[in-house]
mmCIF file of C-alpha atoms and ligand atoms in Angstrom:
data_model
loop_
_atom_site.group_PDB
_atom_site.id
_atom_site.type_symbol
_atom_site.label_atom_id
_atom_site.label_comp_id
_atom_site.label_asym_id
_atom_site.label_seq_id
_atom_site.Cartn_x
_atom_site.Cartn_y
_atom_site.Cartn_z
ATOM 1 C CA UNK R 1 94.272 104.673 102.634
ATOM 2 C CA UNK R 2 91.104 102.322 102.691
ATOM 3 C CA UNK R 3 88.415 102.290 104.873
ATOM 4 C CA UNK R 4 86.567 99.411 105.395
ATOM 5 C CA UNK R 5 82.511 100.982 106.106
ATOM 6 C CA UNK R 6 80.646 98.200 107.129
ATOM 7 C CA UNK R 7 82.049 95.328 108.936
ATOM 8 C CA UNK R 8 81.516 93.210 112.013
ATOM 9 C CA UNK R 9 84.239 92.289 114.605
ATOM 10 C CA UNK R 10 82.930 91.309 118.024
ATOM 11 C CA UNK R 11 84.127 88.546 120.189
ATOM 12 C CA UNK R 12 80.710 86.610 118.770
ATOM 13 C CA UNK R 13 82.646 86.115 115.645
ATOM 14 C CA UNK R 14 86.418 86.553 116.692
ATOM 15 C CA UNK R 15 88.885 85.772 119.280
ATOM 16 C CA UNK R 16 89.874 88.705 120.480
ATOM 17 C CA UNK R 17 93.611 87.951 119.428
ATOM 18 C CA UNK R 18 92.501 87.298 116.171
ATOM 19 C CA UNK R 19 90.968 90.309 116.163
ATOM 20 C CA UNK R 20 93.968 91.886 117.237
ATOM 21 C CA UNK R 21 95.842 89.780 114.356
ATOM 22 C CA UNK R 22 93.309 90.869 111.585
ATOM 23 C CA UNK R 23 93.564 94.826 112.383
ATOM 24 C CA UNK R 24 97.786 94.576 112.389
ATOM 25 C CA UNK R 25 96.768 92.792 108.457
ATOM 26 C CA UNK R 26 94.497 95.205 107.347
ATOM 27 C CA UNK R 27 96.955 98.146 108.736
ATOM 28 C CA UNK R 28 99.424 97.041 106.559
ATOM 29 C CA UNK R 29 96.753 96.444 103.178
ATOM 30 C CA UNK R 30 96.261 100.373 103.915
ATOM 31 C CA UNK R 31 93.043 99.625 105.838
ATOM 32 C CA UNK R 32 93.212 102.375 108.434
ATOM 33 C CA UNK R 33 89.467 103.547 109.382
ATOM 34 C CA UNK R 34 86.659 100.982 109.978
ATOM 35 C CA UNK R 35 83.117 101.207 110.715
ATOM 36 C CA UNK R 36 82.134 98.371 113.135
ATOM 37 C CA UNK R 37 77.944 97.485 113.381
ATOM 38 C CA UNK R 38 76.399 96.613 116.289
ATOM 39 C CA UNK R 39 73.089 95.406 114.946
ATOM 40 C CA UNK R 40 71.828 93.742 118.764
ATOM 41 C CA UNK R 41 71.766 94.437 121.663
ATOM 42 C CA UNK R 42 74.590 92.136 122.268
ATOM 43 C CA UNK R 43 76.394 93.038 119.500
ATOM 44 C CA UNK R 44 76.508 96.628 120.967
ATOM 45 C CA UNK R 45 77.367 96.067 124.297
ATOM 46 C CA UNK R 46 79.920 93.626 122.889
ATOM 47 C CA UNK R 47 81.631 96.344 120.666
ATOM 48 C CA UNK R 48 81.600 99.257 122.775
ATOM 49 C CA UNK R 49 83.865 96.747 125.786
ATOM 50 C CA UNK R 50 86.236 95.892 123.320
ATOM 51 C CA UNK R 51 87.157 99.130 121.385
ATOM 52 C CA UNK R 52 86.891 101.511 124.774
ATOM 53 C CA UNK R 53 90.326 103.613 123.131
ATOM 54 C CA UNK R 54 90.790 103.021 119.433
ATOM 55 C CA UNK R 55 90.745 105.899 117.069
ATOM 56 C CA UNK R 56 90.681 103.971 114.174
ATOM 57 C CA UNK R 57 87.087 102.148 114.848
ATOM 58 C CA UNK R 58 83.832 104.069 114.796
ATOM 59 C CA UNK R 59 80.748 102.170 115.435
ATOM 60 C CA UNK R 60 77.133 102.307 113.778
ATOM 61 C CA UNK R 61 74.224 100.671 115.485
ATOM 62 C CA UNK R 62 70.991 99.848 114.944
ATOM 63 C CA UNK R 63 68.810 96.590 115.202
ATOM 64 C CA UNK R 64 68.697 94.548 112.303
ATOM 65 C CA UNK R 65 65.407 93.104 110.635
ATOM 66 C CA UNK R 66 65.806 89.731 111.454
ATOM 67 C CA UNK R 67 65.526 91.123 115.024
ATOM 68 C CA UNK R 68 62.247 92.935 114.190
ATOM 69 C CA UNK R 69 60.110 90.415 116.215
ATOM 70 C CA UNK R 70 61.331 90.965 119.288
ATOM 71 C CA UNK R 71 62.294 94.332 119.597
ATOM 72 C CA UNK R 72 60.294 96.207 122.084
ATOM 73 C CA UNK R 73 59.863 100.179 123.414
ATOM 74 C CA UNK R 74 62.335 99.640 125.160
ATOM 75 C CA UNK R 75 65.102 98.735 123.109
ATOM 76 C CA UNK R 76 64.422 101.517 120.833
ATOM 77 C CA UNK R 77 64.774 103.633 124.018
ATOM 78 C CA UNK R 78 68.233 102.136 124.794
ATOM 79 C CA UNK R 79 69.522 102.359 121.274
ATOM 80 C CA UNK R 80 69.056 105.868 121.357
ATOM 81 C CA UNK R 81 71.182 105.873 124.703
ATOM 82 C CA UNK R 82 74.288 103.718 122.813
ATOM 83 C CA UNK R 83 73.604 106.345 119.531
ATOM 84 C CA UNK R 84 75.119 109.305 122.142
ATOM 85 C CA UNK R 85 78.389 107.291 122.190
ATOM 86 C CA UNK R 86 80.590 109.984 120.764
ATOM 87 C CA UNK R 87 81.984 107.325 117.840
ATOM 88 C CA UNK R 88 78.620 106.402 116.562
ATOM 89 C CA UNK R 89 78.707 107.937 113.579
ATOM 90 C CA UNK R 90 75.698 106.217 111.790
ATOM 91 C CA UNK R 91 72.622 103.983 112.252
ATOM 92 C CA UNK R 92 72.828 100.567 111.199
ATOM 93 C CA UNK R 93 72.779 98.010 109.902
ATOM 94 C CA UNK R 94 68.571 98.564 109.713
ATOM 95 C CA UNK R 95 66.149 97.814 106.586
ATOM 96 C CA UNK R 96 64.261 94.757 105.631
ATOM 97 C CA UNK R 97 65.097 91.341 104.940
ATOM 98 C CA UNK R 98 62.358 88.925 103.413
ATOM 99 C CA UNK R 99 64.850 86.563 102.512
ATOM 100 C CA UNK R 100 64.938 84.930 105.758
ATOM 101 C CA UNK R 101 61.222 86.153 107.091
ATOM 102 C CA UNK R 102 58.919 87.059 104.778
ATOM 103 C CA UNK R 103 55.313 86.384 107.331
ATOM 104 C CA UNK R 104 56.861 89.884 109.471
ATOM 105 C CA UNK R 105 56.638 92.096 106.799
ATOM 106 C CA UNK R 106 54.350 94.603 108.469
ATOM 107 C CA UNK R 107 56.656 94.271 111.856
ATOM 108 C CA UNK R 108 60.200 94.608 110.151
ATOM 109 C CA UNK R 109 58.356 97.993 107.723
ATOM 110 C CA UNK R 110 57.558 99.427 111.381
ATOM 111 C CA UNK R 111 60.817 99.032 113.303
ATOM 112 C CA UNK R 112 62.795 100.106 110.198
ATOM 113 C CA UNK R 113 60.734 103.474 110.047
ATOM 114 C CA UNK R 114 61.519 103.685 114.042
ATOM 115 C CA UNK R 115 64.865 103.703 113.536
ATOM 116 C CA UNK R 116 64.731 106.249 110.234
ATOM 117 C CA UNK R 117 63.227 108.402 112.391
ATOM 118 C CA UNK R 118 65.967 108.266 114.547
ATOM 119 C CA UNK R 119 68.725 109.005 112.536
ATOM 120 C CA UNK R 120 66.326 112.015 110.718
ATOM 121 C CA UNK R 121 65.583 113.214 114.315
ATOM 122 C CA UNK R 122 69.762 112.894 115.364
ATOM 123 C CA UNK R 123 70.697 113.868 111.584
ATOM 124 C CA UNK R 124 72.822 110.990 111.378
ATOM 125 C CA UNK R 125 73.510 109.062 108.281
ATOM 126 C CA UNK R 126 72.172 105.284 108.063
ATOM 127 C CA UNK R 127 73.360 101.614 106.728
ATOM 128 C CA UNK R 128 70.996 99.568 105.019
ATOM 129 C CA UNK R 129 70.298 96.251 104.964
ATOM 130 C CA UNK R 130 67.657 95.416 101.969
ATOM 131 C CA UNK R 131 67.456 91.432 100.877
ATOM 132 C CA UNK R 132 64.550 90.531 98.455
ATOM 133 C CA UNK R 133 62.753 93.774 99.253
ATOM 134 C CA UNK R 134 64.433 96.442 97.126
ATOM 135 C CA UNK R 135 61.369 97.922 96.294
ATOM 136 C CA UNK R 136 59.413 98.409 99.559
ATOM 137 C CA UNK R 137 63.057 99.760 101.027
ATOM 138 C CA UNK R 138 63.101 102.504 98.589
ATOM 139 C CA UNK R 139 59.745 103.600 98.951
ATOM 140 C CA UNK R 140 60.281 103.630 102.519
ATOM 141 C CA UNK R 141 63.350 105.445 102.410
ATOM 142 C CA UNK R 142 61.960 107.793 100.286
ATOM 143 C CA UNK R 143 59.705 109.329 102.721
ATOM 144 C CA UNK R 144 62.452 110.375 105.073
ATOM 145 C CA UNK R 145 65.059 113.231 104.938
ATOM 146 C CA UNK R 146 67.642 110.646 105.421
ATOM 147 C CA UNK R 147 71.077 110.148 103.696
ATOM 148 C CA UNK R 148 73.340 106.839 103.677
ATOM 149 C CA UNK R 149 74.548 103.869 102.467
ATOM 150 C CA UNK R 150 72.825 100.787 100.647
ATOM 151 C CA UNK R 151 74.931 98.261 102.418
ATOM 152 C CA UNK R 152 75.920 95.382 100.004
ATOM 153 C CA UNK R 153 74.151 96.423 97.047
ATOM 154 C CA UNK R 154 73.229 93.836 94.863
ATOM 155 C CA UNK R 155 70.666 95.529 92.639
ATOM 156 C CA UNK R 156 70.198 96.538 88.888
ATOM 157 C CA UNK R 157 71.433 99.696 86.989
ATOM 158 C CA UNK R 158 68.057 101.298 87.041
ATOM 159 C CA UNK R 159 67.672 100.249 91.315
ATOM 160 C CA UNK R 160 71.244 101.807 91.781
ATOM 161 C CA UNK R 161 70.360 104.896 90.119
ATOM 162 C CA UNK R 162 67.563 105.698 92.047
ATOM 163 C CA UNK R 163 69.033 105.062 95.443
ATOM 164 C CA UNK R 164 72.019 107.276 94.039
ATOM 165 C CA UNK R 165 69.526 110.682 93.211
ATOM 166 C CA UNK R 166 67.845 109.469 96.578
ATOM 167 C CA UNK R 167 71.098 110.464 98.172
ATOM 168 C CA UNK R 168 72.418 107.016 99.125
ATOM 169 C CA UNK R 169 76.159 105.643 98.583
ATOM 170 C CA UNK R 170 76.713 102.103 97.576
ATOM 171 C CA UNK R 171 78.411 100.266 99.639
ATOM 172 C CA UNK R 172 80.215 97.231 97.354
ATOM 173 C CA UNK R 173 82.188 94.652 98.837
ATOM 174 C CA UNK R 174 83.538 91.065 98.137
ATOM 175 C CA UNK R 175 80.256 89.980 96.392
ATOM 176 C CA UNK R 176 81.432 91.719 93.263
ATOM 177 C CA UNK R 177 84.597 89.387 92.735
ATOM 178 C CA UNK R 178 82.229 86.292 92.542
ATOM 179 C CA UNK R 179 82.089 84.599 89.287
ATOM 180 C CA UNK R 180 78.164 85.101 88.618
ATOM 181 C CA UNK R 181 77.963 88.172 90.189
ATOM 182 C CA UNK R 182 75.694 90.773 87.851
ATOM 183 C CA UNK R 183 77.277 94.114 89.645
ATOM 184 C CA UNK R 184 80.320 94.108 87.894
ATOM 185 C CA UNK R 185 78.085 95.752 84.818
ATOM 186 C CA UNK R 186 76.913 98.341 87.346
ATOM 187 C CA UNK R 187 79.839 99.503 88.632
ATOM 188 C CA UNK R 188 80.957 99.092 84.826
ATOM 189 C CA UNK R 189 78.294 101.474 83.866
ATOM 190 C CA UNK R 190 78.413 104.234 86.905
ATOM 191 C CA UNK R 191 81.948 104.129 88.148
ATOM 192 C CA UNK R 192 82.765 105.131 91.538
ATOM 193 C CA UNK R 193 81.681 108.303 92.125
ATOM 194 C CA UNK R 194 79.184 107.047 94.569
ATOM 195 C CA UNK R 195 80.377 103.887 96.046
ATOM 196 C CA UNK R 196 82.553 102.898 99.569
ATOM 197 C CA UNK R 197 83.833 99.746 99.926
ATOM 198 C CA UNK R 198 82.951 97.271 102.587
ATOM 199 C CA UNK R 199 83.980 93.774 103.346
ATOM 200 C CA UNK R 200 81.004 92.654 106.382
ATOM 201 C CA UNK R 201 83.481 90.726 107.775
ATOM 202 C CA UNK R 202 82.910 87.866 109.114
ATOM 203 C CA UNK R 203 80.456 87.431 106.112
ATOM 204 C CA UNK R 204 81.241 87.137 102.256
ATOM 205 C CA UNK R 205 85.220 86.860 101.697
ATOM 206 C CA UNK R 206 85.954 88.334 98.237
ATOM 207 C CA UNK R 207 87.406 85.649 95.451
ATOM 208 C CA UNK R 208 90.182 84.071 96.111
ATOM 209 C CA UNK R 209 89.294 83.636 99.829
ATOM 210 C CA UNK R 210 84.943 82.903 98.987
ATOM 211 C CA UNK R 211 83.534 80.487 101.355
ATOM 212 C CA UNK R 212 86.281 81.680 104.451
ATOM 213 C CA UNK R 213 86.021 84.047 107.108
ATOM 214 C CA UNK R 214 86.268 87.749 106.018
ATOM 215 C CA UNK R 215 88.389 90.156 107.649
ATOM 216 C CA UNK R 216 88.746 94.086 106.768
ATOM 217 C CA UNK R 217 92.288 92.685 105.209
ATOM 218 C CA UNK R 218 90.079 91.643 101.928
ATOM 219 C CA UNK R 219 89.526 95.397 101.314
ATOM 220 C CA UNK R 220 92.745 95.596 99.443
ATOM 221 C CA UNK R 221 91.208 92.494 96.878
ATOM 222 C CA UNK R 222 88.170 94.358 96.212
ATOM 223 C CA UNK R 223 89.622 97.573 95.799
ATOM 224 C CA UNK R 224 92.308 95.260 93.169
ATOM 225 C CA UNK R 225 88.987 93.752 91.589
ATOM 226 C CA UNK R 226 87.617 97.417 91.082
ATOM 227 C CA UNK R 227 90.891 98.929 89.828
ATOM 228 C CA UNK R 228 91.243 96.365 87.066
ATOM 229 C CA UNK R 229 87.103 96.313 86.483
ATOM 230 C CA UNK R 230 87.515 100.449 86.114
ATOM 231 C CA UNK R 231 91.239 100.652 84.961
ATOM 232 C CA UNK R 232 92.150 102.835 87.005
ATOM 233 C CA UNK R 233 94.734 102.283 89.673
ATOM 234 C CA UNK R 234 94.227 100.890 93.310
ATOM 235 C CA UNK R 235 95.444 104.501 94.603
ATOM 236 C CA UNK R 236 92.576 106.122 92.452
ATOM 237 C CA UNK R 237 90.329 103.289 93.994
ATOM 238 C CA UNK R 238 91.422 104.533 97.189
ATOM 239 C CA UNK R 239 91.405 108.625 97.228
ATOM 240 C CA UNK R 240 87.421 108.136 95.567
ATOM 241 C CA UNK R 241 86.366 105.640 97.869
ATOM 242 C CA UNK R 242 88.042 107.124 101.191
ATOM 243 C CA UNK R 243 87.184 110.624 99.948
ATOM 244 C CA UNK R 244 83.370 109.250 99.551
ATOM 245 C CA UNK R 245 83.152 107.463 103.255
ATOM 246 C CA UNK R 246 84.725 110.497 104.593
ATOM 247 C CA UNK R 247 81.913 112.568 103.425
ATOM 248 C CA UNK R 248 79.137 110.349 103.631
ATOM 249 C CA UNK R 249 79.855 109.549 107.525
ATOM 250 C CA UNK R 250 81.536 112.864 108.310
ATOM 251 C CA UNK R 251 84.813 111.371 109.513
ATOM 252 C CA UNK R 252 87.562 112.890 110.971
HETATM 253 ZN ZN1 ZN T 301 76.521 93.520 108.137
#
């Protein structure tokens, strides 16, 4: 069994019978637990209609930094109202981007330490999002009692060590199966031990599907990637992986 720990799958990005089509795929690629974000407002309340009965979803929400501008008292208020939904079961995705925005620094630093102390106040486990600011997220991070997942790690040996005595989980999805892609010699180097696997569906289709829409279906193709990367086989892929997520999101 995989689970797929970081994904999106609202009606912003999906018909909601291709949603229903995409879930019936990734049941049958052994994709039975999935952690949906709701990084807006929007994205919440979008969520939390459609997936009112199923089991299999849990949700983590949390605003993301390229919302940092305009999130006010207020929202922080409400997120901690959607947090009490009994299927939250972390906070995320949050963290800084200064790929997109890099004149907010100061405003995306102070709504990411908002929501850290959140999830250290509600002792709930976060997803982060870090682009071109590796550095200023783990000194951040640092200074909270807070445990996790580096969502769609993309940094060095040395960077994925320290997140990893830090605490933190790595989550690794289909960037790994691209061509140039640098984290294959991580993963090379530190096995799985502390990595889940992700796809952030709608986003970043592993190779052979690059450049079309994700779905949690692709988990299977990363897992393949890793089991040939590590020889090992897809069902050790799985049991470390699924054992990992279990843990680091205490799922039931
Ligand atoms: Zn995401």
């Amino acid at each position: 069994m995989f689970i797929d720990t970081h994904l999106h799958l609202s009606t912003e990005d999906y018909h909601i019978d291709e949603i229903k089509d995409i879930l019936r795929q990734a049941r049958r690629n052994g994709v039975k637990k999935y952690i949906v974000c709701g990084c807006s407002k929007s994205e919440i309340k979008n969520v939390l209609k459609i997936y009112p009965q199923m089991r299999s979803i849990s949700f983590a929400f949390g605003y993301h930094p390229e919302f940092a501008d305009s999130i006010t008292k207020q929202d922080l208020l409400e997120l901690q109202e959607f947090i009490c939904h009994d299927r939250v079961v972390a906070i995320g995705e949050i963290g800084l981007d200064y790929h997109y925005n890099n004149e907010n620094r100061q405003q995306q630093q102070k709504i990411f330490r908002e929501q850290l102390q959140l999830a250290e106040k509600l002792n709930l486990p976060v997803t982060i999002h870090s682009r071109d600011a590796i550095e200023d997220t783990y000194q951040i991070l640092s200074q909270y009692h807070v445990k996790g997942v580096i969502h769609c790690f993309s940094g060095s040996l040395e960077m994925a060590q320290k997140f990893i005595k830090l605490g933190f989980y790595l989550g690794i999805g289909g960037v790994i199966t691209f061509k140039n892609s640098k984290l294959k010699n991580v993963i090379a180097k530190i096995g799985l031990e502390h990595v889940v696997l992700e796809t952030d569906s709608p986003y970043l289709s592993p190779e052979p599907y690059r450049g079309k829409k994700n779905g949690p279906q692709n988990i299977y193709h990363i897992a393949c990637f890793l089991a040939d990367l590590l020889n090992i086989s897809i069902e050790e892929v799985a049991k470390i992986t699924t054992t990992n997520a279990m843990c680091i999101f205490d799922l039931k």
